[in-house]
Coordinates of C-alpha atoms in Angstrom, one line a residue:
X1 CA 2.0 18.5 -11.3
X2 CA 0.6 21.9 -9.4
X3 CA -2.1 23.8 -10.2
X4 CA -1.6 26.0 -12.9
X5 CA -1.3 30.1 -11.5
X6 CA -2.0 28.3 -7.7
X7 CA 0.6 29.3 -4.9
X8 CA -0.8 27.1 -2.1
X9 CA -2.8 23.9 -2.2
X10 CA -3.9 21.4 0.7
X11 CA -4.9 17.9 0.8
X12 CA -8.4 17.6 1.6
X13 CA -8.7 13.6 1.0
X14 CA -6.6 10.6 0.8
X15 CA -7.4 7.2 -0.9
X16 CA -5.8 3.9 -1.1
X17 CA -8.0 3.1 -4.6
X18 CA -6.4 5.3 -7.4
X19 CA -10.1 5.0 -9.2
X20 CA -11.9 6.7 -6.1
X21 CA -9.0 9.8 -6.1
X22 CA -9.9 10.4 -9.8
X23 CA -13.8 9.9 -9.4
X24 CA -13.7 12.4 -6.3
X25 CA -11.5 14.9 -8.4
X26 CA -13.5 15.0 -11.1
X27 CA -16.7 15.6 -9.1
X28 CA -14.9 18.6 -7.9
X29 CA -14.2 19.8 -11.2
X30 CA -17.4 19.3 -12.3
X31 CA -18.5 22.0 -9.5
X32 CA -15.7 24.3 -10.8
X33 CA -13.1 23.6 -8.3
X34 CA -9.7 22.8 -9.8
X35 CA -8.3 19.7 -8.1
X36 CA -5.2 17.6 -8.7
X37 CA -3.9 14.4 -7.5
X38 CA -0.9 13.9 -5.8
X39 CA 1.6 10.7 -5.3
X40 CA -0.6 8.3 -7.2
X41 CA 2.1 7.1 -9.2
X42 CA 3.8 5.8 -6.0
X43 CA 0.6 3.2 -5.7
X44 CA 1.5 2.1 -9.3
X45 CA 5.0 1.6 -8.9
X46 CA 5.6 0.9 -5.2
X47 CA 2.4 0.1 -3.3
X48 CA 4.2 -0.5 0.2
X49 CA 6.1 2.9 0.1
X50 CA 2.8 4.7 -0.9
X51 CA 0.9 3.9 1.6
X52 CA 3.7 4.8 4.0
X53 CA 3.4 8.2 2.4
X54 CA -0.5 8.4 3.7
X55 CA -1.5 6.9 0.0
X56 CA -3.1 9.1 -3.3
X57 CA -4.1 12.5 -2.3
X58 CA -6.6 14.8 -3.8
X59 CA -5.4 18.6 -3.1
X60 CA -7.2 22.0 -4.0
X61 CA -6.5 25.6 -3.7
X62 CA -6.9 26.8 -0.3
X63 CA -9.4 29.4 -1.2
X64 CA -11.8 26.5 -2.4
X65 CA -11.0 23.9 0.6
X66 CA -14.1 24.4 2.7
X67 CA -16.1 24.1 -0.4
X68 CA -14.3 20.9 -1.5
X69 CA -14.6 19.9 1.7
X70 CA -18.5 20.2 1.8
X71 CA -18.9 18.5 -1.6
X72 CA -16.8 15.4 -0.7
X73 CA -18.2 14.9 2.8
X74 CA -21.2 13.1 1.9
X75 CA -19.6 10.3 0.0
X76 CA -16.0 10.1 1.1
X77 CA -16.2 11.3 4.9
X78 CA -13.8 8.7 5.9
X79 CA -11.1 9.7 3.7
X80 CA -11.4 13.5 4.1
X81 CA -8.8 15.5 6.1
X82 CA -10.2 17.8 8.8
X83 CA -11.2 21.6 7.3
X84 CA -8.7 23.9 7.7
X85 CA -9.5 26.5 10.4
X86 CA -9.2 29.8 8.3
X87 CA -11.4 29.0 5.3
X88 CA -12.3 31.2 2.1
X89 CA -13.8 34.6 2.3
X90 CA -17.6 33.3 1.6
X91 CA -17.3 29.5 2.9
X92 CA -20.1 27.2 2.4
X93 CA -22.0 26.0 5.2
X94 CA -21.5 22.0 5.5
X95 CA -24.1 19.6 4.2
X96 CA -25.3 17.2 6.7
X97 CA -24.4 13.6 6.2
X98 CA -27.3 11.8 4.9
X99 CA -27.9 8.2 6.6
X100 CA -29.6 7.1 2.9
X101 CA -27.0 8.1 0.9
X102 CA -24.2 6.7 3.3
X103 CA -25.9 3.3 3.0
X104 CA -26.0 3.3 -0.3
X105 CA -22.6 4.0 -1.0
X106 CA -20.6 1.5 -3.0
X107 CA -18.5 -0.4 -0.6
X108 CA -14.6 -0.9 -1.2
X109 CA -14.2 -4.2 -2.7
X110 CA -12.7 -6.7 0.0
X111 CA -10.7 -8.7 -2.3
X112 CA -8.3 -5.5 -2.7
X113 CA -7.9 -5.4 0.8
X114 CA -7.4 -9.2 0.8
X115 CA -4.4 -8.7 -2.1
X116 CA -2.6 -5.8 -0.3
X117 CA -2.3 -8.3 2.9
X118 CA -1.1 -10.9 0.6
X119 CA 1.3 -8.8 -0.8
X120 CA 2.6 -7.4 2.3
X121 CA 3.9 -10.7 3.8
X122 CA 6.0 -11.1 1.1
X123 CA 7.4 -7.6 1.2
X124 CA 8.0 -8.0 4.5
X125 CA 11.2 -9.8 4.0
X126 CA 12.6 -6.7 3.2
X127 CA 13.2 -5.9 7.2
X128 CA 16.1 -7.9 6.4
X129 CA 17.7 -4.7 5.1
X130 CA 17.8 -3.3 8.9
X131 CA 17.5 -6.0 11.0
X132 CA 19.8 -9.3 11.1
X133 CA 17.1 -12.2 10.0
X134 CA 14.7 -9.6 9.6
X135 CA 13.5 -11.5 6.0
X136 CA 12.4 -14.2 8.5
X137 CA 11.1 -12.6 11.6
X138 CA 9.5 -9.7 9.3
X139 CA 7.5 -12.3 6.9
X140 CA 6.9 -14.7 9.9
X141 CA 5.2 -11.7 12.1
X142 CA 3.5 -10.6 8.8
X143 CA 1.7 -14.0 8.4
X144 CA 0.9 -14.3 11.9
X145 CA -0.7 -11.2 12.4
X146 CA -2.6 -11.3 9.1
X147 CA -3.3 -15.2 8.4
X148 CA -6.9 -14.5 9.8
X149 CA -7.8 -11.9 7.1
X150 CA -8.5 -14.5 4.2
X151 CA -7.2 -17.9 3.0
X152 CA -5.3 -16.3 0.5
X153 CA -3.3 -14.5 2.8
X154 CA -2.8 -17.3 5.0
X155 CA -1.5 -19.3 2.0
X156 CA 0.9 -16.6 0.7
X157 CA 2.1 -16.0 4.0
X158 CA 3.3 -20.1 4.6
X159 CA 4.8 -19.7 1.1
X160 CA 6.7 -16.9 1.8
X161 CA 7.6 -18.0 5.5
X162 CA 9.0 -21.5 3.6
X163 CA 11.1 -19.5 1.3
X164 CA 12.5 -16.9 3.8
X165 CA 13.7 -20.2 5.8
X166 CA 15.3 -21.9 2.6
X167 CA 17.2 -18.6 1.8
X168 CA 18.4 -18.1 5.3
X169 CA 19.4 -21.9 5.6
X170 CA 21.4 -21.8 2.3
X171 CA 23.1 -18.8 3.5
X172 CA 24.2 -20.3 7.0
X173 CA 25.1 -23.8 5.0
X174 CA 27.5 -21.4 2.7
X175 CA 28.8 -19.5 5.7
X176 CA 29.6 -23.0 7.3
X177 CA 31.0 -25.0 4.8
X178 CA 32.7 -22.9 2.4
X179 CA 35.5 -20.2 2.6
X180 CA 34.9 -16.7 2.8
X181 CA 36.0 -15.9 -0.6
X182 CA 33.4 -18.7 -1.6
X183 CA 30.6 -18.3 1.0
X184 CA 30.4 -14.4 0.4
X185 CA 29.2 -14.6 -3.7
X186 CA 27.1 -17.2 -2.7
X187 CA 25.4 -15.3 -0.4
X188 CA 25.5 -12.1 -2.4
X189 CA 23.6 -14.2 -5.0
X190 CA 20.8 -15.4 -2.9
X191 CA 20.3 -12.1 -1.7
X192 CA 19.4 -10.6 -5.0
X193 CA 17.6 -14.0 -6.0
X194 CA 15.9 -13.3 -2.9
X195 CA 14.9 -9.5 -3.7
X196 CA 13.7 -10.7 -7.5
X197 CA 11.4 -13.5 -6.2
X198 CA 10.0 -11.6 -3.0
X199 CA 9.2 -8.3 -5.6
X200 CA 7.6 -11.0 -8.2
X201 CA 5.8 -12.7 -5.8
X202 CA 4.3 -9.4 -4.2
X203 CA 3.0 -8.6 -7.3
X204 CA 1.3 -11.4 -8.2
X205 CA -0.4 -12.0 -4.6
X206 CA -1.4 -8.3 -5.3
X207 CA -3.4 -9.6 -8.3
X208 CA -4.8 -12.7 -6.5
X209 CA -2.6 -15.0 -8.3
X210 CA -0.9 -17.7 -6.5
X211 CA 3.0 -17.8 -6.5
X212 CA 5.3 -20.9 -5.4
X213 CA 8.4 -19.9 -5.1
X214 CA 11.4 -22.0 -6.5
X215 CA 14.2 -23.9 -4.5
X216 CA 12.1 -24.0 -1.5
X217 CA 11.9 -26.5 1.6
X218 CA 7.9 -26.5 2.7
X219 CA 8.6 -27.0 6.3
X220 CA 4.7 -25.2 6.7
X221 CA 2.4 -26.9 4.8

């Protein structure tokens, strides 16, 4: 929702964490700067799409951009966008970063990053919508690239790869053993089953809840 009476707003910071975005918004409003949150609904409904769009955005009127940037710079310097070249008529001088304040800054929860990568290895199966065998290759590459992040990511990746191997084998068997009138409905059913289970597995992985796919040939243990 746009700020009332404001013709132009700019993004001054982006966050992966919804709570941090709202804390930053509240801090700006406490200083008398109107602020709004953009794209937070994408993180809630589709985490992968939200990340592709750049995360949750904190936006302010252009006239307040320099002051807002200065206020957030000390605590959220990593999430801030560069200041616009043309600031308001009376910009405040940016405050230098305080090393002591940076050391006392609350670090992000490492489990949140683990949950994101664990969910991503499941969601990588949707590469099959664009590339033949992408469901298997996308999951395999995501697992091989991120299995060293944490044992949880490695475990979820193995389970995801095993399931995509199984789905691929079932589809190939249907093509080889049945007529097209039988094979195509079977493959369509496998596609819908794959989609539903991948989304459910990604949701559970993001919440750090283990998930085991049904009908899975577990070649990787």
